[in-house]
Amino acid sequence: MQFAKRLEKIPPYLFAEIDRKRDEMVAKGVDIINMGVGDPDKPTPSPIVQAMHAAIDDASTHNYPPYQGTKDFREAAVKWMEKRFGVKDLNPNTEVVSSIGSKEAIHNTFLAFVEPGDYTLIPDPGYPVYRTSTIFAGGESHAMPLLPEKKFLPDLEAIHPEIAHKAKLLWINYPNNPTGALADLEFFEKLVAYCKQYDILLCHDHAYSEMAYDGYKPPSVLQVPGAKDIAIEFHSLSKSYNMTGWRVGFVVGSSHGIKGLGQVKTNVDSGVFKAIQKAAIAAYSTSEQELQAVMSVYQKRRDIIVQGLQSLGWDIEAPKATLYVWAKVPQGYTSTEFVTLLLDKCGIIVPPGNGYGAAGEGFFRIALTVADERMHEAIKRMQEAGIRYS
Ligand SMILES: *Cc1c(COP(=O)(O)O)cnc(C)c1O
């Protein structure tokens, strides 16, 4: 039996080739340091786990959950938006919907708004789902290059107006995966004005909203006055609370955006397990101190990697947010050649920058998801292999 044509159009999974090599080397007994995937290695904070224990013993959580989230969950999300970002007056009935992690909601947003002939404006490098979901919806993606000389922000003036007129969605993600870049409110204002001009739904993937260091607090696009007319924002507990396995988040903003997404969701899924929604409500009352305890682990690792790379000749600054360090490959290598060298010579797994889009060529990404001593070990192996930035 043949696969549907749409599957042929999906690019190969970013980690497929790396996974194959890794398996080969593990079979040979090589001690692999895997800094590939952005999946926190630490447990979920215990108050959240305890809330889950209590919730699962409550039989009222066991039946079908409402697809849009329980009233309590939506109200907690709205309260958190106010407490965290100062965004007021969000309507929990029309401007919020729960998500089974943001990946699902991101995909379903494409199904709700994109049809053949439509364009999507997506960051390059960027989270691969924006591109593949455009393909699933039958649309055309237009890459917005994120370049170091533009601080990894998209250049809106470089988008041809003809493409902008045909675009339905514009995707951004700050703090950014994979570059670690930040965007400020001034930039969000520009984006809101641009999307209003062309009647584009502005989609902000805020997966790293709480993963910030050195006292930095990432803003919400909904802090821009009037943003709610045109923007939706995707929040997820996955990364910030070490909860990737739980699958819970919410989407908030434009009632039109939420309505379209909700219409897809009512037809394809049945919401988040109610016990998990209760645990998520507990997560939203995590104290600043507890959250800082989670973040300090990553901040320390970031410093180990950044200082390590600096000692090997890299001219690199410590990112103020996300789980990633985005670094240039040394001259004379492509991204793929360099990550292959790291794997062959050092047993280190990292993804090549071009796996996130053509503009990622010349970079590689390090995820801060292994213990301190493994990070020190990785730097030591690079040094011993004579790998330097030059
Ligand atoms: C990890 C990640 C997601 C997906 O997170 P889930 O909520 O676990 O589905 C979405 N966007 C970006 C940019 C990510 O890095």
mmCIF file of N, CA and C and ligand atoms in Angstrom, residues 38 100-104 106 127 130 173 177 205 207-208 236-239 244 247-248 324, ligand 1:
data_model
loop_
_atom_site.group_PDB
_atom_site.id
_atom_site.type_symbol
_atom_site.label_atom_id
_atom_site.label_comp_id
_atom_site.label_asym_id
_atom_site.label_seq_id
_atom_site.Cartn_x
_atom_site.Cartn_y
_atom_site.Cartn_z
ATOM 1 N N GLY A 38 16.552 18.936 22.603
ATOM 2 C CA GLY A 38 16.173 19.881 23.656
ATOM 3 C C GLY A 38 15.161 19.278 24.603
ATOM 4 N N ILE A 100 -2.317 20.148 23.861
ATOM 5 C CA ILE A 100 -1.656 18.916 24.307
ATOM 6 C C ILE A 100 -0.164 19.085 24.018
ATOM 7 N N GLY A 101 0.443 20.072 24.662
ATOM 8 C CA GLY A 101 1.788 20.523 24.293
ATOM 9 C C GLY A 101 1.655 21.425 23.082
ATOM 10 N N SER A 102 2.642 22.296 22.848
ATOM 11 C CA SER A 102 2.400 23.253 21.760
ATOM 12 C C SER A 102 2.564 22.662 20.369
ATOM 13 N N LYS A 103 3.273 21.566 20.208
ATOM 14 C CA LYS A 103 3.480 21.015 18.860
ATOM 15 C C LYS A 103 2.142 20.722 18.168
ATOM 16 N N GLU A 104 1.248 20.109 18.928
ATOM 17 C CA GLU A 104 -0.089 19.798 18.414
ATOM 18 C C GLU A 104 -0.815 21.079 17.984
ATOM 19 N N ILE A 106 0.429 24.026 17.303
ATOM 20 C CA ILE A 106 1.104 24.675 16.176
ATOM 21 C C ILE A 106 0.614 24.022 14.878
ATOM 22 N N TYR A 127 12.188 26.099 14.247
ATOM 23 C CA TYR A 127 11.593 24.831 14.688
ATOM 24 C C TYR A 127 10.990 24.135 13.456
ATOM 25 N N TYR A 130 7.107 24.214 11.722
ATOM 26 C CA TYR A 130 6.467 25.275 10.926
ATOM 27 C C TYR A 130 6.487 24.906 9.446
ATOM 28 N N ASN A 173 9.484 33.072 17.295
ATOM 29 C CA ASN A 173 9.761 32.265 18.483
ATOM 30 C C ASN A 173 10.943 32.919 19.216
ATOM 31 N N ASN A 177 14.662 29.212 19.529
ATOM 32 C CA ASN A 177 15.285 27.938 19.207
ATOM 33 C C ASN A 177 15.488 27.937 17.701
ATOM 34 N N ASP A 205 5.474 31.565 19.112
ATOM 35 C CA ASP A 205 5.754 30.300 19.805
ATOM 36 C C ASP A 205 6.643 30.642 21.002
ATOM 37 N N ALA A 207 7.733 28.894 23.637
ATOM 38 C CA ALA A 207 8.110 27.664 24.352
ATOM 39 C C ALA A 207 9.163 27.894 25.436
ATOM 40 N N TYR A 208 9.936 29.005 25.305
ATOM 41 C CA TYR A 208 11.026 29.245 26.270
ATOM 42 C C TYR A 208 10.761 30.474 27.146
ATOM 43 N N SER A 236 3.818 26.712 26.687
ATOM 44 C CA SER A 236 3.982 25.289 26.939
ATOM 45 C C SER A 236 4.688 25.108 28.265
ATOM 46 N N LEU A 237 4.280 24.110 29.017
ATOM 47 C CA LEU A 237 4.986 23.820 30.265
ATOM 48 C C LEU A 237 6.212 22.948 30.025
ATOM 49 N N SER A 238 6.337 22.424 28.803
ATOM 50 C CA SER A 238 7.348 21.394 28.506
ATOM 51 C C SER A 238 8.752 21.754 28.963
ATOM 52 N N LYS A 239 9.272 22.855 28.456
ATOM 53 C CA LYS A 239 10.681 23.154 28.678
ATOM 54 C C LYS A 239 10.875 23.841 30.030
ATOM 55 N N THR A 244 8.312 17.875 29.478
ATOM 56 C CA THR A 244 8.090 17.534 28.061
ATOM 57 C C THR A 244 7.181 16.317 27.888
ATOM 58 N N ARG A 247 2.745 16.793 28.193
ATOM 59 C CA ARG A 247 1.956 17.301 27.069
ATOM 60 C C ARG A 247 0.858 18.274 27.524
ATOM 61 N N VAL A 248 1.265 19.442 27.905
ATOM 62 C CA VAL A 248 0.266 20.447 28.274
ATOM 63 C C VAL A 248 0.791 21.864 28.041
ATOM 64 N N TYR A 324 19.804 26.411 24.666
ATOM 65 C CA TYR A 324 20.753 26.164 23.577
ATOM 66 C C TYR A 324 21.884 27.174 23.493
HETATM 67 C C1 LIG B 1 10.229 22.232 22.159
HETATM 68 C C2 LIG B 1 9.585 23.218 21.252
HETATM 69 C C3 LIG B 1 8.208 23.161 20.999
HETATM 70 C C4 LIG B 1 7.317 22.012 21.411
HETATM 71 O O1 LIG B 1 7.069 21.928 22.695
HETATM 72 P P1 LIG B 1 5.887 21.021 23.249
HETATM 73 O O2 LIG B 1 5.060 21.971 24.032
HETATM 74 O O3 LIG B 1 6.554 19.980 24.060
HETATM 75 O O4 LIG B 1 5.128 20.434 22.099
HETATM 76 C C5 LIG B 1 7.641 24.159 20.238
HETATM 77 N N1 LIG B 1 8.394 25.151 19.734
HETATM 78 C C6 LIG B 1 9.705 25.234 19.945
HETATM 79 C C7 LIG B 1 10.466 26.349 19.349
HETATM 80 C C8 LIG B 1 10.348 24.263 20.707
HETATM 81 O O5 LIG B 1 11.665 24.334 20.863
#
